Amino acid sequence: MSHSAYYVPAQSRWPIIASIALFLMAFGAGSLINGLANNSGGLGLTLLLAGAFAMGMILVGWFRTVINESQGGLYSPQMDRSFRWGMSWFIFSEVMFFAAFFGVLFYVRVLAVPWLGGEGEKGVSQMLWQGFEAQWPLLTTPDMEQFPGAVGVIDPWHLPLLNTAILVTSSFTLTLAHHALKVDDRPRTILWLGTTVLLGLVFLLFQFSEYVEAYEELGLTLNSGIYGATFFILTGFHGLHVTLGTLMLIIIWLRVMNGHFSPDYHFGFEATAWYWHFVDVVWVGLFIFVYVL
Amino acid sequence: MNTLTRTIEHTEQHGPAEGLSRWFFTTNHKDIGTLYLWFSFAMFLTGGCMALMIRAELFQPGLQLIEPGFFNQMTTMHGLIMVFGAVMPAFVGLANWMLPLMVGAPDMALPRMNNWSFWILPFAFAMMLSTLFMEGGGPNFGWTFYAPLSTTYAPPSVTFFIFAVHMMGISSIMGAINVVVTILNMRAPGMTMMKLPLFVWTWLITAFLLIAVMPVLAGVVTMMLMDIHFGTSFFNAAGGGDPVLFQHVFWFFGHPEVYIMILPAFGIVSEIIPTFARKRLFGYASMVYATASIAFLSFIVWAHHMFTVGIPLMGELFFMFATMLIAVPTGVKVFNWVATMFRGSMTFETPMLFALAFVVLFTIGGFSGLMLAIAPADFQYHDTYFVVAHFHYVLVPGAVFAIMAGVYYWLPKWTGHYYNETLGKVHFWISFIGVNLTFFPMHFIGLAGMPRRIPDYALQFADFNMVASVGAFIFGFSQLIFLVLVIKTIRGGDRAPAQVWEHPQGLEWTLPSPAPYHSFVEPPEVK
């Protein structure tokens, strides 16, 4: 085996078990959701939880294998480039996922709702709901019985502004941690990483309380028409990504404490950082287009 | 550490594992390619049976064999299975087999993820097919699943359809990332981008398209799920949403998706024609740029699927002209294939026959596409059998013929045996006749106004429908010849040397046939 040969792993059980777990999760979720309508989702929930538990175990096992291989020095610089390309393209796919929902938001605001209100060449849809007036945020929906609208929307200059500050700060603290890692200053790496994790958790807490406020006080729900729909799908998926990012950061944090990573070679750290910055950038887009404008 | 070292030595020195575990746990690009190809063929036959059910019902006017509701499920499942189960996995299978051989790599860049990409698929399709047996039946809203047919009026099984699509999306994205990383990072020394074989180039661009649009598909089915079960109103105007929004998001995915199903076919044909014309490919660089242009344009033409839905005039005009622009790079490609053959010393082995049929019949499909691109004319053609004729011409004698051409071309490299040329030619000619009998008459009945996706029709369409149904059965059953041929070739046949054909270009022909289990352990030097 020449020194530079590319590492091709031996047979692995993880992928097929992961496929089964994914299937259990999907089938369980489907049964659960379909069962909600007629209160018979018991088996679905069991399958979903079993699948999710299995998937969690698999991810732990699979990543442990990869980490051990990496710590064992099996990876070449070429392998490192594969990981970098892989992570970059994965983030690009995430960008496109959010782009779809941003596209929906723009389409609804710029075209669909004004048309519904009688504007432009497609203004004929006014015939369906006479007296409907286009506005954004859309508080009064065309059919208030089916989609009861909202009393108000989240004020961007309170919690959302604070959350923006928190996430942007967390990007800086993560960069500080990275710089500390590069000069092999473990204690400072651990300190700044911990700060980043904490900021992520605080963000999630605030986001959760914002949702409570939206549901309890503003009547802003999934069911409150297109404003609520776009609001929750964008902020909701962003929140899920922050959750995942925070989990990744916690794992990296534990790995740093366990002496993993070297000043020159720490792609796991960098991949997590890329992901965190991506989540941060999406939030800035959300803050501008969902909350402020 | 010890275990790891042993593992490496094991992989380095030994061939495939024994028994079934080889297929379940493999990290080998050839094994995974084989799995993809067999899975794709199984789905091709499954979707084909559904097509035959449709054609049997349409053999005569009136309702005779199946219920209209079941007919709808058949049209829907046929489309979904052929697109996501047959054509896409076949190309991924070919990519798995050929990319490492073509760029001089030991394997794909991320071998374990590669295996995961494949094994998600059988589970996803098991779930999707299981919907047929659920209460209320399977998806019946067409493969494009337009809201509100797929939301307000959908059968309960739509939830499982949505999750199946999610799983396919995960599989496709991981597969595509693997392809991109392999091409960008695993090339042998000296293999610069502009020396890449065209199959590799087209797959690089296809993989980019996949990574760009599969998440959008995930987004649109997620919004469906929310609308159906969680009270949102994305596609419901009563809450301020818009059913047309569904079509915009879907086709933003859908149009690049149709190029995902044809660009690798371009690549395969661009490999085969030079070999059998015994000339270098004419206009290599222009082929690369044309492929990239087609990919770029695919993002700005989606609303040509929606001309009759009521979009503003400026929109109709923009999407009409943008769509017509695609004819330019496509024309460049067809010109280059013809120019490659010009004054070549051609022979007509089965791969070449399929490739030639591809060039001719895909061009017919391209021209009918141009007709459909004309917005005012499309008002007449929309949702008629003319559309069905168009996309089947680009998908069956287009994508499917290219896949078969590729299989015939590389089968000796994979198995070490030549296939039976006579049987191959028989397969080709019956398929060729069957395909044209099936789809050519659809142009006429479409222009005359027969709507698609309807189990019954007016009497004046009877003759052509009968011809189409006969053709469909001929085409369908002739694929069993292909099955027999492939099995026979795997089991034995004349020994194929490393080159297989007369002086074909490319690194894959420098390896012995069958190619060794680990492709290029030492990267070759490319001059």
PDB file of N, CA, C and O in Angstrom, chain A residues 2 6 9-12 15-16 18-20 31 33-34 69 74 78 81-82 89 93 96-97 107 121-122 142-143 147 222-223 225-226 229, chain B residues 7-8 17 22 24-25 27 109 112 116 119 123 156 159-160 180 185-186 212 215 229-234 237-239 242 245 310 313 522:
ATOM      1  N   SER A   2       0.783   2.029  -1.042  1.00  0.00           N
ATOM      2  CA  SER A   2       1.634   3.216  -1.102  1.00  0.00           C
ATOM      3  C   SER A   2       1.130   4.229  -0.088  1.00  0.00           C
ATOM      4  O   SER A   2      -0.014   4.195   0.347  1.00  0.00           O
ATOM      5  N   TYR A   6      -5.626   6.221  -1.398  1.00  0.00           N
ATOM      6  CA  TYR A   6      -6.885   6.721  -0.855  1.00  0.00           C
ATOM      7  C   TYR A   6      -7.504   5.638   0.011  1.00  0.00           C
ATOM      8  O   TYR A   6      -7.528   4.470  -0.353  1.00  0.00           O
ATOM      9  N   PRO A   9     -12.879   2.332   2.832  1.00  0.00           N
ATOM     10  CA  PRO A   9     -13.235   1.549   4.008  1.00  0.00           C
ATOM     11  C   PRO A   9     -13.701   0.143   3.635  1.00  0.00           C
ATOM     12  O   PRO A   9     -14.183  -0.101   2.531  1.00  0.00           O
ATOM     13  N   ALA A  10     -13.545  -0.766   4.583  1.00  0.00           N
ATOM     14  CA  ALA A  10     -14.021  -2.134   4.388  1.00  0.00           C
ATOM     15  C   ALA A  10     -15.548  -2.136   4.441  1.00  0.00           C
ATOM     16  O   ALA A  10     -16.173  -1.106   4.665  1.00  0.00           O
ATOM     17  N   GLN A  11     -16.121  -3.321   4.263  1.00  0.00           N
ATOM     18  CA  GLN A  11     -17.571  -3.448   4.363  1.00  0.00           C
ATOM     19  C   GLN A  11     -18.092  -2.819   5.644  1.00  0.00           C
ATOM     20  O   GLN A  11     -17.415  -2.831   6.665  1.00  0.00           O
ATOM     21  N   SER A  12     -19.291  -2.268   5.553  1.00  0.00           N
ATOM     22  CA  SER A  12     -19.834  -1.615   6.739  1.00  0.00           C
ATOM     23  C   SER A  12     -21.302  -1.963   6.903  1.00  0.00           C
ATOM     24  O   SER A  12     -22.044  -2.046   5.929  1.00  0.00           O
ATOM     25  N   PRO A  15     -24.642   1.549   6.843  1.00  0.00           N
ATOM     26  CA  PRO A  15     -25.581   2.100   5.852  1.00  0.00           C
ATOM     27  C   PRO A  15     -26.914   1.366   5.777  1.00  0.00           C
ATOM     28  O   PRO A  15     -27.968   2.001   5.787  1.00  0.00           O
ATOM     29  N   ILE A  16     -26.862   0.045   5.737  1.00  0.00           N
ATOM     30  CA  ILE A  16     -28.149  -0.646   5.540  1.00  0.00           C
ATOM     31  C   ILE A  16     -28.999  -0.575   6.804  1.00  0.00           C
ATOM     32  O   ILE A  16     -30.218  -0.415   6.738  1.00  0.00           O
ATOM     33  N   ALA A  18     -28.957   1.910   8.796  1.00  0.00           N
ATOM     34  CA  ALA A  18     -29.476   3.278   8.770  1.00  0.00           C
ATOM     35  C   ALA A  18     -30.661   3.394   7.819  1.00  0.00           C
ATOM     36  O   ALA A  18     -31.611   4.135   8.086  1.00  0.00           O
ATOM     37  N   SER A  19     -30.610   2.632   6.709  1.00  0.00           N
ATOM     38  CA  SER A  19     -31.747   2.672   5.781  1.00  0.00           C
ATOM     39  C   SER A  19     -32.993   2.115   6.454  1.00  0.00           C
ATOM     40  O   SER A  19     -34.090   2.666   6.296  1.00  0.00           O
ATOM     41  N   ILE A  20     -32.810   1.025   7.200  1.00  0.00           N
ATOM     42  CA  ILE A  20     -33.959   0.434   7.895  1.00  0.00           C
ATOM     43  C   ILE A  20     -34.503   1.417   8.933  1.00  0.00           C
ATOM     44  O   ILE A  20     -35.715   1.627   9.040  1.00  0.00           O
ATOM     45  N   SER A  31     -47.709   6.847   9.642  1.00  0.00           N
ATOM     46  CA  SER A  31     -48.826   6.227  10.365  1.00  0.00           C
ATOM     47  C   SER A  31     -49.301   7.131  11.494  1.00  0.00           C
ATOM     48  O   SER A  31     -50.500   7.287  11.726  1.00  0.00           O
ATOM     49  N   ILE A  33     -49.059  10.445  11.772  1.00  0.00           N
ATOM     50  CA  ILE A  33     -49.761  11.634  11.280  1.00  0.00           C
ATOM     51  C   ILE A  33     -51.129  11.254  10.734  1.00  0.00           C
ATOM     52  O   ILE A  33     -52.131  11.923  11.008  1.00  0.00           O
ATOM     53  N   ASN A  34     -51.187  10.163   9.971  1.00  0.00           N
ATOM     54  CA  ASN A  34     -52.491   9.741   9.457  1.00  0.00           C
ATOM     55  C   ASN A  34     -53.422   9.330  10.595  1.00  0.00           C
ATOM     56  O   ASN A  34     -54.627   9.509  10.500  1.00  0.00           O
ATOM     57  N   GLU A  69     -11.138   6.248  12.760  1.00  0.00           N
ATOM     58  CA  GLU A  69     -10.282   6.152  11.571  1.00  0.00           C
ATOM     59  C   GLU A  69      -9.420   7.393  11.445  1.00  0.00           C
ATOM     60  O   GLU A  69      -8.227   7.323  11.139  1.00  0.00           O
ATOM     61  N   LEU A  74      -5.642   7.274   9.326  1.00  0.00           N
ATOM     62  CA  LEU A  74      -5.883   6.612   8.043  1.00  0.00           C
ATOM     63  C   LEU A  74      -6.163   7.595   6.927  1.00  0.00           C
ATOM     64  O   LEU A  74      -6.161   7.234   5.760  1.00  0.00           O
ATOM     65  N   GLN A  78      -5.910  14.008   0.640  1.00  0.00           N
ATOM     66  CA  GLN A  78      -6.929  13.880  -0.411  1.00  0.00           C
ATOM     67  C   GLN A  78      -8.289  13.544   0.209  1.00  0.00           C
ATOM     68  O   GLN A  78      -9.310  14.086  -0.185  1.00  0.00           O
ATOM     69  N   ARG A  81      -9.818  16.537   1.556  1.00  0.00           N
ATOM     70  CA  ARG A  81     -10.492  17.340   0.524  1.00  0.00           C
ATOM     71  C   ARG A  81     -11.858  16.761   0.193  1.00  0.00           C
ATOM     72  O   ARG A  81     -12.806  17.497  -0.048  1.00  0.00           O
ATOM     73  N   SER A  82     -11.970  15.423   0.172  1.00  0.00           N
ATOM     74  CA  SER A  82     -13.282  14.813  -0.082  1.00  0.00           C
ATOM     75  C   SER A  82     -14.292  15.284   0.950  1.00  0.00           C
ATOM     76  O   SER A  82     -15.426  15.633   0.625  1.00  0.00           O
ATOM     77  N   TRP A  89     -20.947  20.869  -0.432  1.00  0.00           N
ATOM     78  CA  TRP A  89     -22.106  20.610  -1.289  1.00  0.00           C
ATOM     79  C   TRP A  89     -23.331  20.294  -0.461  1.00  0.00           C
ATOM     80  O   TRP A  89     -24.459  20.613  -0.852  1.00  0.00           O
ATOM     81  N   SER A  93     -26.913  22.217  -0.633  1.00  0.00           N
ATOM     82  CA  SER A  93     -28.254  21.639  -0.734  1.00  0.00           C
ATOM     83  C   SER A  93     -29.173  22.247   0.327  1.00  0.00           C
ATOM     84  O   SER A  93     -30.363  22.484   0.071  1.00  0.00           O
ATOM     85  N   MET A  96     -30.371  25.557  -0.843  1.00  0.00           N
ATOM     86  CA  MET A  96     -31.482  25.444  -1.801  1.00  0.00           C
ATOM     87  C   MET A  96     -32.788  25.104  -1.084  1.00  0.00           C
ATOM     88  O   MET A  96     -33.867  25.510  -1.516  1.00  0.00           O
ATOM     89  N   PHE A  97     -32.698  24.329   0.002  1.00  0.00           N
ATOM     90  CA  PHE A  97     -33.897  24.002   0.764  1.00  0.00           C
ATOM     91  C   PHE A  97     -34.526  25.282   1.311  1.00  0.00           C
ATOM     92  O   PHE A  97     -35.730  25.516   1.156  1.00  0.00           O
ATOM     93  N   TYR A 107     -42.963  35.016  -3.517  1.00  0.00           N
ATOM     94  CA  TYR A 107     -44.060  34.847  -4.472  1.00  0.00           C
ATOM     95  C   TYR A 107     -45.388  35.265  -3.841  1.00  0.00           C
ATOM     96  O   TYR A 107     -46.183  35.977  -4.442  1.00  0.00           O
ATOM     97  N   GLU A 121     -53.124  41.585 -13.847  1.00  0.00           N
ATOM     98  CA  GLU A 121     -53.854  40.839 -14.867  1.00  0.00           C
ATOM     99  C   GLU A 121     -54.653  39.696 -14.277  1.00  0.00           C
ATOM    100  O   GLU A 121     -55.633  39.240 -14.847  1.00  0.00           O
ATOM    101  N   LYS A 122     -54.180  39.185 -13.134  1.00  0.00           N
ATOM    102  CA  LYS A 122     -54.886  38.054 -12.544  1.00  0.00           C
ATOM    103  C   LYS A 122     -55.900  38.498 -11.504  1.00  0.00           C
ATOM    104  O   LYS A 122     -56.378  37.698 -10.720  1.00  0.00           O
ATOM    105  N   PRO A 142     -58.806  35.642   3.233  1.00  0.00           N
ATOM    106  CA  PRO A 142     -60.042  35.654   2.425  1.00  0.00           C
ATOM    107  C   PRO A 142     -61.175  34.904   3.121  1.00  0.00           C
ATOM    108  O   PRO A 142     -62.314  35.346   3.093  1.00  0.00           O
ATOM    109  N   ASP A 143     -60.867  33.755   3.726  1.00  0.00           N
ATOM    110  CA  ASP A 143     -61.907  32.961   4.370  1.00  0.00           C
ATOM    111  C   ASP A 143     -61.572  32.847   5.854  1.00  0.00           C
ATOM    112  O   ASP A 143     -60.839  31.966   6.276  1.00  0.00           O
ATOM    113  N   PHE A 147     -59.489  29.886   7.916  1.00  0.00           N
ATOM    114  CA  PHE A 147     -58.164  30.337   8.339  1.00  0.00           C
ATOM    115  C   PHE A 147     -58.331  31.638   9.102  1.00  0.00           C
ATOM    116  O   PHE A 147     -58.375  32.718   8.515  1.00  0.00           O
ATOM    117  N   LEU A 222     -50.085  28.081  12.766  1.00  0.00           N
ATOM    118  CA  LEU A 222     -49.977  27.469  11.440  1.00  0.00           C
ATOM    119  C   LEU A 222     -51.272  27.655  10.670  1.00  0.00           C
ATOM    120  O   LEU A 222     -51.284  27.725   9.436  1.00  0.00           O
ATOM    121  N   ASN A 223     -52.355  27.742  11.411  1.00  0.00           N
ATOM    122  CA  ASN A 223     -53.683  27.773  10.792  1.00  0.00           C
ATOM    123  C   ASN A 223     -54.162  29.189  10.493  1.00  0.00           C
ATOM    124  O   ASN A 223     -55.281  29.384  10.033  1.00  0.00           O
ATOM    125  N   GLY A 225     -53.489  31.350   8.286  1.00  0.00           N
ATOM    126  CA  GLY A 225     -53.354  31.901   6.945  1.00  0.00           C
ATOM    127  C   GLY A 225     -51.909  31.898   6.485  1.00  0.00           C
ATOM    128  O   GLY A 225     -51.022  31.357   7.151  1.00  0.00           O
ATOM    129  N   ILE A 226     -51.675  32.519   5.329  1.00  0.00           N
ATOM    130  CA  ILE A 226     -50.383  32.359   4.674  1.00  0.00           C
ATOM    131  C   ILE A 226     -49.257  33.038   5.441  1.00  0.00           C
ATOM    132  O   ILE A 226     -48.111  32.589   5.394  1.00  0.00           O
ATOM    133  N   ALA A 229     -48.221  30.560   7.973  1.00  0.00           N
ATOM    134  CA  ALA A 229     -47.618  29.399   7.312  1.00  0.00           C
ATOM    135  C   ALA A 229     -46.168  29.679   6.937  1.00  0.00           C
ATOM    136  O   ALA A 229     -45.267  28.897   7.264  1.00  0.00           O
TER     137      ALA A 229
ATOM    138  N   THR B   7      -8.170  -4.402   8.856  1.00  0.00           N
ATOM    139  CA  THR B   7      -9.231  -4.100   7.906  1.00  0.00           C
ATOM    140  C   THR B   7      -8.650  -3.619   6.587  1.00  0.00           C
ATOM    141  O   THR B   7      -9.073  -4.030   5.516  1.00  0.00           O
ATOM    142  N   ILE B   8      -7.686  -2.739   6.673  1.00  0.00           N
ATOM    143  CA  ILE B   8      -7.110  -2.209   5.437  1.00  0.00           C
ATOM    144  C   ILE B   8      -6.499  -3.339   4.629  1.00  0.00           C
ATOM    145  O   ILE B   8      -6.745  -3.458   3.440  1.00  0.00           O
ATOM    146  N   ALA B  17     -16.671  -9.965  -0.567  1.00  0.00           N
ATOM    147  CA  ALA B  17     -17.035 -10.896   0.488  1.00  0.00           C
ATOM    148  C   ALA B  17     -17.958 -11.966  -0.073  1.00  0.00           C
ATOM    149  O   ALA B  17     -18.578 -11.797  -1.115  1.00  0.00           O
ATOM    150  N   ARG B  22     -22.041  -9.466   0.965  1.00  0.00           N
ATOM    151  CA  ARG B  22     -21.361  -8.645  -0.031  1.00  0.00           C
ATOM    152  C   ARG B  22     -22.257  -7.501  -0.485  1.00  0.00           C
ATOM    153  O   ARG B  22     -21.816  -6.363  -0.614  1.00  0.00           O
ATOM    154  N   PHE B  24     -25.191  -6.412   0.991  1.00  0.00           N
ATOM    155  CA  PHE B  24     -25.775  -5.552   2.022  1.00  0.00           C
ATOM    156  C   PHE B  24     -24.773  -4.554   2.578  1.00  0.00           C
ATOM    157  O   PHE B  24     -25.108  -3.420   2.870  1.00  0.00           O
ATOM    158  N   PHE B  25     -23.535  -5.001   2.754  1.00  0.00           N
ATOM    159  CA  PHE B  25     -22.588  -4.180   3.509  1.00  0.00           C
ATOM    160  C   PHE B  25     -21.514  -3.559   2.622  1.00  0.00           C
ATOM    161  O   PHE B  25     -20.575  -2.957   3.115  1.00  0.00           O
ATOM    162  N   THR B  27     -18.916  -1.585   0.213  1.00  0.00           N
ATOM    163  CA  THR B  27     -18.510  -0.194   0.009  1.00  0.00           C
ATOM    164  C   THR B  27     -17.847  -0.058  -1.362  1.00  0.00           C
ATOM    165  O   THR B  27     -17.162   0.906  -1.629  1.00  0.00           O
ATOM    166  N   ALA B 109     -15.584   8.550  -3.876  1.00  0.00           N
ATOM    167  CA  ALA B 109     -14.913   9.296  -2.814  1.00  0.00           C
ATOM    168  C   ALA B 109     -15.432   8.925  -1.435  1.00  0.00           C
ATOM    169  O   ALA B 109     -14.672   8.893  -0.470  1.00  0.00           O
ATOM    170  N   ARG B 112     -18.955   4.528   1.990  1.00  0.00           N
ATOM    171  CA  ARG B 112     -20.033   4.079   2.883  1.00  0.00           C
ATOM    172  C   ARG B 112     -21.317   4.836   2.602  1.00  0.00           C
ATOM    173  O   ARG B 112     -22.405   4.262   2.565  1.00  0.00           O
ATOM    174  N   TRP B 116     -25.243   3.709   1.483  1.00  0.00           N
ATOM    175  CA  TRP B 116     -26.470   4.224   2.107  1.00  0.00           C
ATOM    176  C   TRP B 116     -27.400   4.817   1.045  1.00  0.00           C
ATOM    177  O   TRP B 116     -28.606   4.571   1.053  1.00  0.00           O
ATOM    178  N   TRP B 119     -29.204   1.865  -0.517  1.00  0.00           N
ATOM    179  CA  TRP B 119     -30.127   1.043   0.263  1.00  0.00           C
ATOM    180  C   TRP B 119     -31.350   1.791   0.758  1.00  0.00           C
ATOM    181  O   TRP B 119     -32.336   1.177   1.170  1.00  0.00           O
ATOM    182  N   PHE B 123     -36.250   0.687   0.241  1.00  0.00           N
ATOM    183  CA  PHE B 123     -37.210   0.956   1.309  1.00  0.00           C
ATOM    184  C   PHE B 123     -38.183   2.053   0.896  1.00  0.00           C
ATOM    185  O   PHE B 123     -39.387   1.968   1.161  1.00  0.00           O
ATOM    186  N   PRO B 156     -55.705   9.180   1.807  1.00  0.00           N
ATOM    187  CA  PRO B 156     -54.870   9.272   3.013  1.00  0.00           C
ATOM    188  C   PRO B 156     -53.437   8.788   2.777  1.00  0.00           C
ATOM    189  O   PRO B 156     -52.514   9.248   3.448  1.00  0.00           O
ATOM    190  N   THR B 159     -49.723  10.732   2.644  1.00  0.00           N
ATOM    191  CA  THR B 159     -48.703  10.966   3.672  1.00  0.00           C
ATOM    192  C   THR B 159     -47.491  10.071   3.434  1.00  0.00           C
ATOM    193  O   THR B 159     -46.339  10.509   3.547  1.00  0.00           O
ATOM    194  N   PHE B 160     -47.755   8.816   3.091  1.00  0.00           N
ATOM    195  CA  PHE B 160     -46.652   7.885   2.864  1.00  0.00           C
ATOM    196  C   PHE B 160     -45.918   8.209   1.570  1.00  0.00           C
ATOM    197  O   PHE B 160     -44.707   8.049   1.471  1.00  0.00           O
ATOM    198  N   VAL B 180     -20.095  14.339  -7.328  1.00  0.00           N
ATOM    199  CA  VAL B 180     -19.347  15.590  -7.489  1.00  0.00           C
ATOM    200  C   VAL B 180     -17.975  15.473  -6.823  1.00  0.00           C
ATOM    201  O   VAL B 180     -16.952  15.823  -7.410  1.00  0.00           O
ATOM    202  N   ASN B 185     -12.304  15.474  -6.905  1.00  0.00           N
ATOM    203  CA  ASN B 185     -11.179  15.175  -6.018  1.00  0.00           C
ATOM    204  C   ASN B 185     -10.444  13.879  -6.331  1.00  0.00           C
ATOM    205  O   ASN B 185      -9.381  13.642  -5.786  1.00  0.00           O
ATOM    206  N   MET B 186     -10.992  13.022  -7.159  1.00  0.00           N
ATOM    207  CA  MET B 186     -10.389  11.699  -7.299  1.00  0.00           C
ATOM    208  C   MET B 186      -9.744  11.486  -8.662  1.00  0.00           C
ATOM    209  O   MET B 186      -9.431  10.360  -9.025  1.00  0.00           O
ATOM    210  N   ALA B 212     -28.989  20.882  -6.376  1.00  0.00           N
ATOM    211  CA  ALA B 212     -29.701  22.157  -6.357  1.00  0.00           C
ATOM    212  C   ALA B 212     -31.210  21.978  -6.240  1.00  0.00           C
ATOM    213  O   ALA B 212     -31.871  22.785  -5.592  1.00  0.00           O
ATOM    214  N   PRO B 215     -33.562  19.391  -2.899  1.00  0.00           N
ATOM    215  CA  PRO B 215     -34.075  20.051  -1.685  1.00  0.00           C
ATOM    216  C   PRO B 215     -35.353  20.845  -1.945  1.00  0.00           C
ATOM    217  O   PRO B 215     -36.195  20.966  -1.051  1.00  0.00           O
ATOM    218  N   HIS B 229     -52.068  18.167   6.882  1.00  0.00           N
ATOM    219  CA  HIS B 229     -52.225  17.711   8.267  1.00  0.00           C
ATOM    220  C   HIS B 229     -52.091  18.797   9.324  1.00  0.00           C
ATOM    221  O   HIS B 229     -52.501  18.606  10.451  1.00  0.00           O
ATOM    222  N   PHE B 230     -51.469  19.922   8.993  1.00  0.00           N
ATOM    223  CA  PHE B 230     -51.197  20.878  10.061  1.00  0.00           C
ATOM    224  C   PHE B 230     -51.809  22.256   9.820  1.00  0.00           C
ATOM    225  O   PHE B 230     -51.356  23.251  10.383  1.00  0.00           O
ATOM    226  N   GLY B 231     -52.804  22.303   8.946  1.00  0.00           N
ATOM    227  CA  GLY B 231     -53.622  23.505   8.861  1.00  0.00           C
ATOM    228  C   GLY B 231     -53.025  24.707   8.172  1.00  0.00           C
ATOM    229  O   GLY B 231     -53.587  25.799   8.253  1.00  0.00           O
ATOM    230  N   THR B 232     -51.903  24.566   7.483  1.00  0.00           N
ATOM    231  CA  THR B 232     -51.365  25.729   6.776  1.00  0.00           C
ATOM    232  C   THR B 232     -52.130  25.946   5.472  1.00  0.00           C
ATOM    233  O   THR B 232     -52.964  25.118   5.083  1.00  0.00           O
ATOM    234  N   SER B 233     -51.830  27.054   4.797  1.00  0.00           N
ATOM    235  CA  SER B 233     -52.588  27.374   3.576  1.00  0.00           C
ATOM    236  C   SER B 233     -51.648  27.795   2.462  1.00  0.00           C
ATOM    237  O   SER B 233     -51.913  28.738   1.750  1.00  0.00           O
ATOM    238  N   PHE B 234     -50.537  27.054   2.309  1.00  0.00           N
ATOM    239  CA  PHE B 234     -49.610  27.408   1.234  1.00  0.00           C
ATOM    240  C   PHE B 234     -50.290  27.357  -0.129  1.00  0.00           C
ATOM    241  O   PHE B 234     -50.115  28.232  -0.958  1.00  0.00           O
ATOM    242  N   ALA B 237     -56.029  29.251  -1.537  1.00  0.00           N
ATOM    243  CA  ALA B 237     -56.272  30.697  -1.638  1.00  0.00           C
ATOM    244  C   ALA B 237     -57.151  31.201  -0.508  1.00  0.00           C
ATOM    245  O   ALA B 237     -57.114  32.385  -0.172  1.00  0.00           O
ATOM    246  N   ALA B 238     -57.929  30.320   0.126  1.00  0.00           N
ATOM    247  CA  ALA B 238     -58.794  30.769   1.210  1.00  0.00           C
ATOM    248  C   ALA B 238     -57.977  31.336   2.367  1.00  0.00           C
ATOM    249  O   ALA B 238     -58.471  32.163   3.129  1.00  0.00           O
ATOM    250  N   GLY B 239     -56.735  30.924   2.487  1.00  0.00           N
ATOM    251  CA  GLY B 239     -55.893  31.445   3.552  1.00  0.00           C
ATOM    252  C   GLY B 239     -54.853  32.429   3.035  1.00  0.00           C
ATOM    253  O   GLY B 239     -53.932  32.799   3.750  1.00  0.00           O
ATOM    254  N   ASP B 242     -51.813  29.969  -2.644  1.00  0.00           N
ATOM    255  CA  ASP B 242     -52.099  29.921  -4.072  1.00  0.00           C
ATOM    256  C   ASP B 242     -51.781  28.527  -4.606  1.00  0.00           C
ATOM    257  O   ASP B 242     -50.644  28.073  -4.483  1.00  0.00           O
ATOM    258  N   LEU B 245     -48.890  28.400  -6.788  1.00  0.00           N
ATOM    259  CA  LEU B 245     -47.588  28.386  -6.116  1.00  0.00           C
ATOM    260  C   LEU B 245     -47.008  26.974  -6.108  1.00  0.00           C
ATOM    261  O   LEU B 245     -45.814  26.778  -6.307  1.00  0.00           O
ATOM    262  N   GLY B 310     -52.629  30.462 -16.180  1.00  0.00           N
ATOM    263  CA  GLY B 310     -52.950  31.855 -15.904  1.00  0.00           C
ATOM    264  C   GLY B 310     -51.786  32.587 -15.285  1.00  0.00           C
ATOM    265  O   GLY B 310     -51.842  32.991 -14.130  1.00  0.00           O
ATOM    266  N   LEU B 313     -48.837  37.849 -19.025  1.00  0.00           N
ATOM    267  CA  LEU B 313     -48.353  37.767 -20.402  1.00  0.00           C
ATOM    268  C   LEU B 313     -46.829  37.851 -20.463  1.00  0.00           C
ATOM    269  O   LEU B 313     -46.178  37.097 -21.185  1.00  0.00           O
ATOM    270  N   GLU B 522      -3.314   2.095  -7.681  1.00  0.00           N
ATOM    271  CA  GLU B 522      -2.308   3.121  -7.958  1.00  0.00           C
ATOM    272  C   GLU B 522      -2.859   4.011  -9.063  1.00  0.00           C
ATOM    273  O   GLU B 522      -3.220   3.518 -10.129  1.00  0.00           O
TER     274      GLU B 522
END
